Coordinates of C-alpha atoms in Angstrom, one line a residue:
Chain R
X30 CA -31.8 -25.2 -29.1
X31 CA -31.4 -21.7 -27.7
X32 CA -29.6 -20.0 -24.8
X33 CA -30.8 -17.0 -23.0
X34 CA -27.8 -14.7 -22.4
X35 CA -27.6 -11.3 -20.8
X36 CA -27.0 -8.3 -23.0
X37 CA -24.1 -7.3 -20.8
X38 CA -22.5 -10.6 -21.6
X39 CA -22.7 -10.0 -25.3
X40 CA -21.4 -6.5 -25.0
X41 CA -18.6 -7.9 -23.0
X42 CA -17.4 -9.6 -26.1
X43 CA -17.2 -6.3 -28.0
X44 CA -14.2 -4.0 -27.5
X45 CA -15.4 -0.8 -29.1
X46 CA -12.6 1.5 -27.9
X47 CA -9.6 2.4 -30.0
X48 CA -7.0 2.5 -27.3
X49 CA -3.8 4.5 -27.1
X50 CA -0.6 2.8 -26.1
X51 CA 1.8 3.3 -23.3
X52 CA 4.1 5.1 -25.7
X53 CA 1.4 7.7 -26.4
X54 CA 0.1 8.1 -22.9
X55 CA 3.5 8.4 -21.3
X56 CA 4.8 10.9 -23.8
X57 CA 4.9 14.6 -22.8
X58 CA 1.8 16.2 -24.3
X59 CA 3.6 19.5 -24.8
X60 CA 2.3 21.7 -27.6
X61 CA 5.7 23.3 -28.1
X62 CA 7.0 24.2 -31.6
X63 CA 10.3 23.4 -33.1
X64 CA 12.8 26.1 -33.4
X65 CA 11.7 26.8 -36.9
X66 CA 8.2 27.3 -35.7
X67 CA 6.8 24.4 -37.7
X68 CA 6.0 21.0 -36.2
X69 CA 4.7 18.1 -38.4
X70 CA 1.3 16.6 -37.4
X71 CA 1.5 14.6 -34.1
X72 CA 5.1 15.6 -33.3
X73 CA 5.9 16.5 -29.7
X74 CA 8.9 18.6 -28.7
X75 CA 10.3 18.5 -32.2
X76 CA 10.2 14.7 -32.7
X77 CA 7.9 11.9 -33.7
X78 CA 5.6 10.7 -31.0
X79 CA 4.8 7.0 -31.5
X80 CA 1.4 5.8 -30.8
X81 CA 0.2 2.2 -31.1
X82 CA -3.6 1.7 -31.3
X83 CA -5.6 -1.5 -31.2
X84 CA -8.4 -1.4 -33.7
X85 CA -11.3 -3.4 -32.4
X86 CA -13.6 -4.8 -35.1
X87 CA -15.5 -2.2 -37.0
X88 CA -17.4 -1.3 -40.1
X89 CA -17.0 1.4 -42.8
X90 CA -20.2 2.3 -44.7
X91 CA -21.2 4.2 -47.8
X92 CA -23.7 7.0 -47.6
X93 CA -26.3 4.7 -49.2
X94 CA -25.7 1.9 -46.8
X95 CA -26.1 4.3 -43.8
X96 CA -29.5 5.2 -45.1
X97 CA -30.5 1.6 -45.7
X98 CA -29.4 0.6 -42.2
X99 CA -30.5 3.6 -40.1
X100 CA -33.3 5.1 -42.2
X101 CA -33.8 7.5 -45.1
X102 CA -31.9 10.8 -44.5
X103 CA -29.7 9.3 -41.8
X104 CA -26.1 10.4 -41.4
X105 CA -23.3 9.0 -39.2
X106 CA -23.2 10.8 -35.9
X107 CA -19.7 11.3 -34.5
X108 CA -19.3 10.0 -31.0
X109 CA -15.6 10.0 -30.3
X110 CA -12.8 11.4 -32.4
X111 CA -10.0 9.0 -33.4
X112 CA -6.4 10.1 -33.2
X113 CA -6.2 10.7 -37.0
X114 CA -7.8 14.1 -37.6
X115 CA -11.2 13.9 -39.3
X116 CA -11.9 10.3 -38.4
X117 CA -14.3 9.2 -35.6
X118 CA -16.2 6.4 -34.0
X119 CA -19.9 6.9 -34.8
X120 CA -22.7 6.5 -32.3
X121 CA -24.1 3.9 -34.7
X122 CA -23.4 0.2 -34.5
X123 CA -24.6 -2.7 -36.7
X124 CA -25.0 -6.4 -36.3
X125 CA -22.7 -8.4 -38.6
X126 CA -24.2 -11.8 -39.5
X127 CA -22.2 -14.6 -41.1
X128 CA -23.2 -17.9 -42.6
X129 CA -25.0 -20.4 -40.3
X130 CA -26.7 -17.5 -38.5
X131 CA -23.7 -16.7 -36.4
X132 CA -23.4 -13.0 -35.6
X133 CA -21.4 -10.2 -33.9
X134 CA -23.8 -7.7 -32.3
X135 CA -23.0 -4.0 -31.8
X136 CA -20.0 -3.6 -34.2
X137 CA -19.0 0.0 -34.2
X138 CA -19.3 2.1 -37.4
X139 CA -16.3 4.4 -38.1
X140 CA -16.7 7.6 -40.0
X141 CA -16.6 9.4 -42.3
X142 CA -18.4 7.4 -44.9
X143 CA -16.5 5.8 -47.8
X144 CA -17.1 4.9 -51.4
X145 CA -17.4 1.3 -50.4
X146 CA -18.5 -0.6 -47.3
X147 CA -16.0 -2.8 -45.5
X148 CA -16.0 -4.9 -42.3
X149 CA -12.7 -5.3 -40.4
X150 CA -12.4 -8.2 -38.0
X151 CA -9.7 -9.8 -36.0
X152 CA -9.1 -13.5 -36.8
X153 CA -10.8 -14.5 -33.5
X154 CA -13.9 -12.6 -34.6
X155 CA -13.7 -14.1 -38.0
X156 CA -13.6 -17.6 -36.5
X157 CA -16.5 -16.9 -34.2
X158 CA -18.5 -15.7 -37.3
X159 CA -17.5 -18.6 -39.4
X160 CA -16.1 -16.4 -42.1
X161 CA -12.7 -17.1 -43.6
X162 CA -11.6 -13.5 -43.9
X163 CA -8.2 -12.9 -45.6
X164 CA -5.6 -10.5 -44.3
X165 CA -5.8 -7.4 -46.5
X166 CA -5.0 -3.8 -46.4
X167 CA -8.0 -1.4 -46.3
X168 CA -9.7 -1.1 -49.7
X169 CA -8.3 -4.3 -51.1
X170 CA -11.5 -6.2 -51.0
X171 CA -11.5 -8.1 -54.3
X172 CA -12.3 -11.8 -53.8
X173 CA -13.1 -11.3 -50.1
X174 CA -16.1 -12.8 -48.4
X175 CA -19.3 -10.9 -47.8
X176 CA -21.8 -10.9 -45.0
X177 CA -25.1 -9.3 -43.9
X178 CA -25.3 -6.1 -41.9
X179 CA -28.3 -5.5 -39.8
X180 CA -29.3 -2.1 -38.5
X181 CA -32.4 -0.7 -36.8
X182 CA -34.0 0.3 -40.1
X183 CA -32.9 -2.4 -42.5
X184 CA -30.3 -4.8 -43.7
X185 CA -27.5 -4.7 -46.3
X186 CA -26.0 -7.7 -48.0
X187 CA -22.4 -7.2 -48.8
X188 CA -21.1 -9.4 -51.6
X189 CA -17.5 -8.7 -50.5
X190 CA -15.6 -6.6 -48.0
X191 CA -15.0 -8.7 -44.9
X192 CA -11.3 -8.6 -44.2
X193 CA -8.8 -8.9 -41.4
X194 CA -7.0 -5.6 -41.6
X195 CA -3.3 -6.0 -42.1
X196 CA -1.1 -4.2 -39.6
X197 CA 0.1 -0.8 -40.8
X198 CA 1.5 2.5 -39.6
X199 CA 0.2 5.9 -40.5
X200 CA 2.8 8.7 -40.7
X201 CA 3.5 12.0 -42.4
X202 CA 6.5 12.6 -44.6
X203 CA 8.5 14.1 -41.7
X204 CA 8.0 10.9 -39.8
X205 CA 9.0 8.9 -42.9
X206 CA 12.2 10.9 -43.2
X207 CA 12.9 10.4 -39.5
X208 CA 12.7 6.6 -39.9
X209 CA 14.3 6.5 -43.3
X210 CA 11.3 4.9 -44.9
X211 CA 8.8 5.7 -47.7
X212 CA 5.2 4.8 -48.5
X213 CA 4.6 1.0 -48.9
X214 CA 7.8 0.0 -47.1
X215 CA 7.5 -2.5 -44.3
X216 CA 8.7 -1.9 -40.8
X217 CA 8.9 -3.8 -37.5
X218 CA 7.1 -3.0 -34.3
X219 CA 8.8 -4.3 -31.2
X220 CA 6.6 -4.7 -28.1
X221 CA 8.4 -5.6 -24.8
X222 CA 5.9 -7.1 -22.3
X223 CA 6.4 -9.3 -19.3
X224 CA 6.6 -12.9 -20.4
X225 CA 5.0 -12.1 -23.8
X226 CA 7.2 -9.8 -25.9
X227 CA 6.5 -9.8 -29.6
X228 CA 8.2 -8.5 -32.8
X229 CA 5.6 -7.8 -35.5
X230 CA 6.9 -7.9 -39.0
X231 CA 5.1 -6.6 -42.1
X232 CA 4.0 -3.2 -40.6
X233 CA 3.1 -1.4 -43.9
X234 CA 4.0 2.3 -44.1
X235 CA 1.0 4.5 -45.2
X236 CA 2.5 7.9 -45.6
X237 CA 0.3 10.9 -46.0
X238 CA 0.9 14.6 -45.6
X239 CA -1.7 15.1 -42.8
X240 CA -1.2 11.8 -40.9
X241 CA 0.0 11.5 -37.4
X242 CA 2.4 8.7 -36.5
X243 CA 0.2 5.8 -35.4
X244 CA 0.5 2.0 -35.7
X245 CA -2.8 0.1 -36.1
X246 CA -2.9 -3.5 -34.9
X247 CA -6.0 -5.6 -34.3
X248 CA -7.2 -7.1 -31.0
X249 CA -5.5 -10.4 -31.6
X250 CA -2.2 -8.7 -32.1
X251 CA -2.7 -6.3 -29.2
X252 CA -3.7 -9.1 -26.9
X253 CA -0.9 -11.4 -28.0
X254 CA 1.7 -8.9 -26.8
X255 CA -0.4 -7.5 -23.9
X256 CA 0.0 -4.1 -25.4
X257 CA -1.6 -2.2 -22.6
X258 CA 0.9 -3.5 -20.1
X259 CA 3.9 -3.0 -22.4
X260 CA 7.1 -1.9 -20.9
X261 CA 8.7 -0.7 -24.1
X262 CA 7.5 0.0 -27.7
X263 CA 9.8 0.5 -30.6
X264 CA 9.2 1.1 -34.3
X265 CA 12.1 0.3 -36.6
X266 CA 12.9 0.3 -40.2
X267 CA 13.5 -3.4 -40.6
X268 CA 15.1 -6.3 -38.8
X269 CA 18.8 -6.5 -38.2
X270 CA 19.4 -8.3 -41.4
X271 CA 22.0 -10.6 -39.9
X272 CA 19.9 -13.6 -40.7
X273 CA 21.2 -15.6 -37.7
X274 CA 19.0 -18.6 -37.3
Chain Y
X18 CA -32.7 -7.1 -20.8
X19 CA -31.9 -10.4 -22.4
X20 CA -31.0 -11.7 -25.8
X21 CA -32.0 -15.1 -27.3
X22 CA -29.0 -16.6 -29.1
X23 CA -28.6 -19.9 -30.8
X24 CA -26.4 -22.5 -29.1
X25 CA -24.4 -22.8 -32.3
X26 CA -23.5 -19.1 -32.1
X27 CA -22.1 -19.5 -28.6
X28 CA -20.2 -22.7 -29.5
X29 CA -18.8 -20.8 -32.4
X30 CA -17.0 -18.6 -29.9
X31 CA -15.2 -21.6 -28.5
X32 CA -12.2 -23.2 -30.1
X33 CA -11.9 -26.5 -28.4
X34 CA -9.3 -28.1 -30.7
X35 CA -5.6 -28.2 -30.0
X36 CA -4.3 -27.8 -33.5
X37 CA -1.1 -29.0 -35.0
X38 CA 0.9 -26.7 -37.1
X39 CA 2.1 -26.7 -40.7
X40 CA 5.5 -27.8 -39.4
X41 CA 4.0 -30.9 -37.8
X42 CA 1.6 -31.8 -40.6
X43 CA 4.1 -31.3 -43.4
X44 CA 6.9 -33.3 -41.7
X45 CA 7.3 -36.9 -42.8
X46 CA 5.6 -39.1 -40.3
X47 CA 8.2 -41.9 -40.6
X48 CA 8.7 -44.1 -37.6
X49 CA 12.3 -44.9 -38.6
X50 CA 15.0 -45.2 -36.0
X51 CA 18.3 -43.5 -35.8
X52 CA 21.4 -45.6 -36.6
X53 CA 21.9 -46.3 -32.9
X54 CA 18.5 -47.8 -32.8
X55 CA 17.3 -45.2 -30.3
X56 CA 15.1 -42.2 -31.2
X57 CA 14.0 -39.6 -28.6
X58 CA 10.3 -39.0 -28.1
X59 CA 8.8 -37.2 -31.1
X60 CA 11.9 -37.3 -33.3
X61 CA 11.4 -38.2 -37.0
X62 CA 14.2 -39.5 -39.2
X63 CA 16.8 -38.9 -36.5
X64 CA 16.0 -35.3 -35.8
X65 CA 13.6 -33.0 -33.9
X66 CA 10.2 -32.6 -35.4
X67 CA 8.8 -29.1 -34.5
X68 CA 5.2 -28.8 -33.8
X69 CA 3.4 -25.6 -32.8
X70 CA 0.0 -26.0 -31.1
X71 CA -2.6 -23.4 -30.3
X72 CA -4.0 -24.1 -26.8
X73 CA -7.6 -22.9 -26.8
X74 CA -9.0 -21.9 -23.4
X75 CA -9.3 -24.8 -21.1
X76 CA -9.5 -26.0 -17.5
X77 CA -7.5 -28.3 -15.3
X78 CA -9.3 -29.9 -12.3
X79 CA -8.6 -31.8 -9.1
X80 CA -10.3 -35.1 -8.5
X81 CA -12.4 -33.5 -5.9
X82 CA -13.6 -30.7 -8.2
X83 CA -14.4 -33.3 -10.9
X84 CA -16.8 -34.9 -8.5
X85 CA -18.3 -31.6 -7.3
X86 CA -19.0 -30.5 -10.9
X87 CA -20.0 -33.8 -12.6
X88 CA -21.3 -35.9 -9.6
X89 CA -20.1 -38.2 -6.9
X90 CA -17.8 -40.9 -8.3
X91 CA -17.3 -39.1 -11.6
X92 CA -14.0 -39.4 -13.5
X93 CA -12.7 -37.5 -16.5
X94 CA -13.4 -39.3 -19.7
X95 CA -10.7 -39.0 -22.3
X96 CA -12.1 -37.8 -25.7
X97 CA -9.1 -37.0 -27.7
X98 CA -5.4 -37.6 -27.0
X99 CA -3.1 -34.6 -27.0
X100 CA 0.3 -34.7 -28.7
X101 CA 2.1 -35.1 -25.3
X102 CA 1.7 -38.7 -24.2
X103 CA -0.7 -39.3 -21.4
X104 CA -2.6 -36.0 -21.8
X105 CA -6.0 -35.7 -23.3
X106 CA -9.0 -33.4 -23.9
X107 CA -11.8 -34.8 -21.8
X108 CA -15.4 -35.2 -22.9
X109 CA -16.4 -32.9 -20.1
X110 CA -16.8 -29.1 -20.3
X111 CA -17.6 -26.5 -17.7
X112 CA -19.0 -23.0 -17.8
X113 CA -16.5 -20.4 -16.5
X114 CA -18.3 -17.5 -14.8
X115 CA -16.6 -14.2 -14.1
X116 CA -17.7 -11.1 -12.2
X117 CA -20.8 -9.3 -13.4
X118 CA -22.3 -12.6 -14.6
X119 CA -20.3 -12.7 -17.7
X120 CA -19.5 -16.3 -18.7
X121 CA -17.7 -18.6 -21.2
X122 CA -19.8 -21.7 -21.9
X123 CA -18.4 -25.1 -22.8
X124 CA -14.8 -24.6 -21.8
X125 CA -13.0 -27.9 -22.3
X126 CA -11.5 -29.9 -19.4
X127 CA -8.0 -31.3 -20.0
X128 CA -6.8 -34.5 -18.3
X129 CA -5.4 -36.1 -16.3
X130 CA -6.5 -34.4 -13.0
X131 CA -4.0 -32.3 -11.1
X132 CA -3.3 -31.4 -7.4
X133 CA -4.9 -27.9 -8.1
X134 CA -7.5 -26.5 -10.5
X135 CA -6.5 -23.9 -13.0
X136 CA -8.3 -22.0 -15.8
X137 CA -6.2 -21.0 -18.8
X138 CA -7.6 -18.2 -21.0
X139 CA -6.4 -16.0 -23.9
X140 CA -6.4 -12.3 -23.2
X141 CA -9.4 -11.9 -25.5
X142 CA -11.3 -14.5 -23.4
X143 CA -10.2 -12.8 -20.2
X144 CA -11.5 -9.4 -21.4
X145 CA -14.8 -10.9 -22.4
X146 CA -15.1 -12.5 -19.0
X147 CA -14.1 -9.2 -17.2
X148 CA -11.2 -10.9 -15.4
X149 CA -7.8 -9.3 -15.4
X150 CA -5.8 -12.6 -15.6
X151 CA -2.0 -12.2 -15.5
X152 CA 0.4 -14.0 -17.9
X153 CA 1.7 -16.9 -15.9
X154 CA 3.3 -20.3 -16.4
X155 CA 1.2 -23.3 -15.5
X156 CA 1.1 -23.8 -11.7
X157 CA 2.2 -20.3 -10.8
X158 CA -1.2 -19.2 -9.5
X159 CA -0.4 -17.2 -6.4
X160 CA -2.2 -13.9 -6.4
X161 CA -4.2 -14.7 -9.5
X162 CA -7.9 -14.0 -9.8
X163 CA -10.6 -16.7 -9.1
X164 CA -13.8 -17.5 -10.9
X165 CA -16.8 -19.8 -10.6
X166 CA -17.0 -23.1 -12.5
X167 CA -20.4 -24.5 -13.3
X168 CA -20.9 -28.1 -14.2
X169 CA -24.1 -30.3 -14.7
X170 CA -23.9 -31.5 -11.1
X171 CA -22.7 -28.5 -9.1
X172 CA -20.4 -25.4 -8.9
X173 CA -16.9 -24.8 -7.7
X174 CA -15.7 -21.4 -6.5
X175 CA -12.0 -21.0 -7.3
X176 CA -10.3 -18.4 -5.1
X177 CA -7.4 -18.3 -7.5
X178 CA -6.2 -20.0 -10.6
X179 CA -7.3 -18.0 -13.6
X180 CA -4.3 -17.3 -15.8
X181 CA -3.2 -16.5 -19.3
X182 CA -0.8 -19.3 -20.0
X183 CA 2.6 -17.9 -21.0
X184 CA 4.0 -19.3 -24.2
X185 CA 6.4 -22.2 -23.7
X186 CA 8.0 -25.1 -25.5
X187 CA 8.0 -28.7 -24.3
X188 CA 11.0 -30.8 -25.3
X189 CA 13.1 -33.7 -24.2
X190 CA 16.8 -33.5 -23.3
X191 CA 17.8 -34.6 -26.8
X192 CA 15.8 -31.7 -28.2
X193 CA 17.4 -29.4 -25.7
X194 CA 20.9 -30.6 -26.8
X195 CA 19.9 -30.1 -30.4
X196 CA 19.0 -26.4 -29.8
X197 CA 21.7 -25.8 -27.3
X198 CA 19.3 -24.8 -24.5
X199 CA 18.4 -26.0 -21.1
X200 CA 15.3 -26.0 -18.9
X201 CA 14.0 -22.5 -18.1
X202 CA 15.9 -20.9 -21.0
X203 CA 13.9 -18.6 -23.3
X204 CA 13.7 -19.1 -27.0
X205 CA 12.2 -17.3 -30.0
X206 CA 9.5 -18.7 -32.3
X207 CA 9.5 -17.2 -35.8
X208 CA 6.3 -17.5 -37.8
X209 CA 6.3 -16.3 -41.4
X210 CA 2.8 -15.7 -42.7
X211 CA 1.5 -13.6 -45.6
X212 CA 1.2 -9.9 -44.4
X213 CA 1.3 -10.9 -40.7
X214 CA 4.6 -12.5 -39.8
X215 CA 5.5 -12.5 -36.1
X216 CA 8.5 -13.3 -33.9
X217 CA 7.5 -14.4 -30.5
X218 CA 10.0 -13.8 -27.7
X219 CA 9.9 -15.3 -24.2
X220 CA 9.2 -18.9 -25.3
X221 CA 10.1 -20.7 -22.1
X222 CA 11.9 -24.1 -22.3
X223 CA 10.2 -26.9 -20.3
X224 CA 12.5 -29.8 -20.7
X225 CA 11.4 -33.3 -19.5
X226 CA 12.7 -36.7 -20.4
X227 CA 9.4 -37.9 -21.9
X228 CA 8.3 -34.7 -23.6
X229 CA 7.9 -34.3 -27.4
X230 CA 9.0 -31.1 -29.1
X231 CA 5.9 -28.8 -29.1
X232 CA 5.5 -25.1 -28.7
X233 CA 2.2 -24.0 -27.0
X234 CA 0.8 -20.6 -27.8
X235 CA -2.7 -19.3 -27.1
X236 CA -5.5 -18.4 -29.5
X237 CA -4.5 -14.7 -29.5
X238 CA -1.0 -15.5 -30.4
X239 CA -2.0 -18.2 -33.0
X240 CA -4.4 -15.8 -34.6
X241 CA -2.0 -12.8 -34.6
X242 CA 0.3 -14.7 -36.9
X243 CA -2.3 -16.7 -38.7
X244 CA -0.5 -19.9 -37.6
X245 CA -2.6 -22.2 -39.7
X246 CA -1.7 -20.5 -42.9
X247 CA 2.0 -20.1 -42.0
X248 CA 4.6 -20.5 -44.7
X249 CA 7.6 -21.1 -42.4
X250 CA 8.0 -21.8 -38.7
X251 CA 11.3 -21.7 -36.9
X252 CA 12.4 -22.2 -33.3
X253 CA 15.7 -20.6 -32.4
X254 CA 17.8 -20.2 -29.3
X255 CA 17.6 -16.5 -29.0
X256 CA 17.6 -13.3 -31.1
X257 CA 20.6 -12.3 -33.1
X258 CA 22.0 -10.2 -30.2
X259 CA 23.1 -7.5 -32.5
X260 CA 20.8 -5.0 -30.8
X261 CA 20.3 -3.0 -33.9
X262 CA 17.5 -0.5 -33.3

């Protein structure tokens, strides 16, 4: 039995944008330098400038898979720069097909290409596809389910690589010093929203010299706390530790 | 431009089940009484038995709307009892249509009927429909968006009533005494899950003599914390209050 459904309806199920948060959009966008003349990546007025972004479902591809999906000689074409320098949403999208012929159309490819292909879904997406994707940090794809990717020029069968990306925060070492954390620590993200405030535990620190301070959560997490209508956003080292229950 | 899509693919986007949590399923299901011979609704072995349920998107209807959608003389037909006594998922479903002809097919109707019709969506659903539904508690539908409901026998245009249900906890007065809370207080729900633990603020207490202890969260919230794989679930009166930031 089949349904006829408008393309716009299907596209309505896809959130392709990586959205900046209240914290980012309300912060002054000054390009001023600190007194010493040096300002770490992403800092504004001499201090960290917290941004929280919702990562909609997306795909990372190898060079080889780009050619298999989009044709020999094809390259990813940057469409929109992401907040982290050098990363972009490509013009290309793929269809992600799960078992029992369920599929997600028009899943955005992010660039640049990588040494392995990987599909990052929210749990809601994973359920709709019928894939039991585990919560993993990017690159940790051992023992994860696979899927089929369909592009205009061909298909790719991934034996593994479908994950729900675990929440994390990119930061440079000046940001890490500011918060008193180091790479691989876990932090808390507090989002105050009307009637639906949330404290996210397990926010993994991914510290890198060139990174700008940015928390990545998925659409389920962003929607659970209504991020885009948030009144206050706070990143903190850990919970209070008082263990009151 | 149209797509042909399998019915199973569309149904895969719909989670119709109201699922019990780890806390509920792992608790002993003894029917024993307290020493005094009386046990409040839902208590097990003389104490509260916490259950956390994910409410998938659903619709409440008036008697009049049931007849308009399913035919003159139609009544809701109970299909599956919910945990709260007297409430059920009906056999009937409706299509919810938003602006720009986006729609959600097969949205479950919950019974019994009510004095007003209301559509409860997760934010992910709301975005896919193109409706900016506010976070509201059930019944608080003033100044909310409407939609069109389509059934096998007719359609109903709702001028208002589309909401994202705010998280809440049903309990009886013995439960309320146990936690030291009263009707309309706010509590915290702590969900410990691998790599994605969450503390939900703003859990509104809805105390009623006949209620059984049950937290209701929506699919976005349940998916954000991977409720079904949770290792520990805790309901507490409030946060620690230490205000450490």
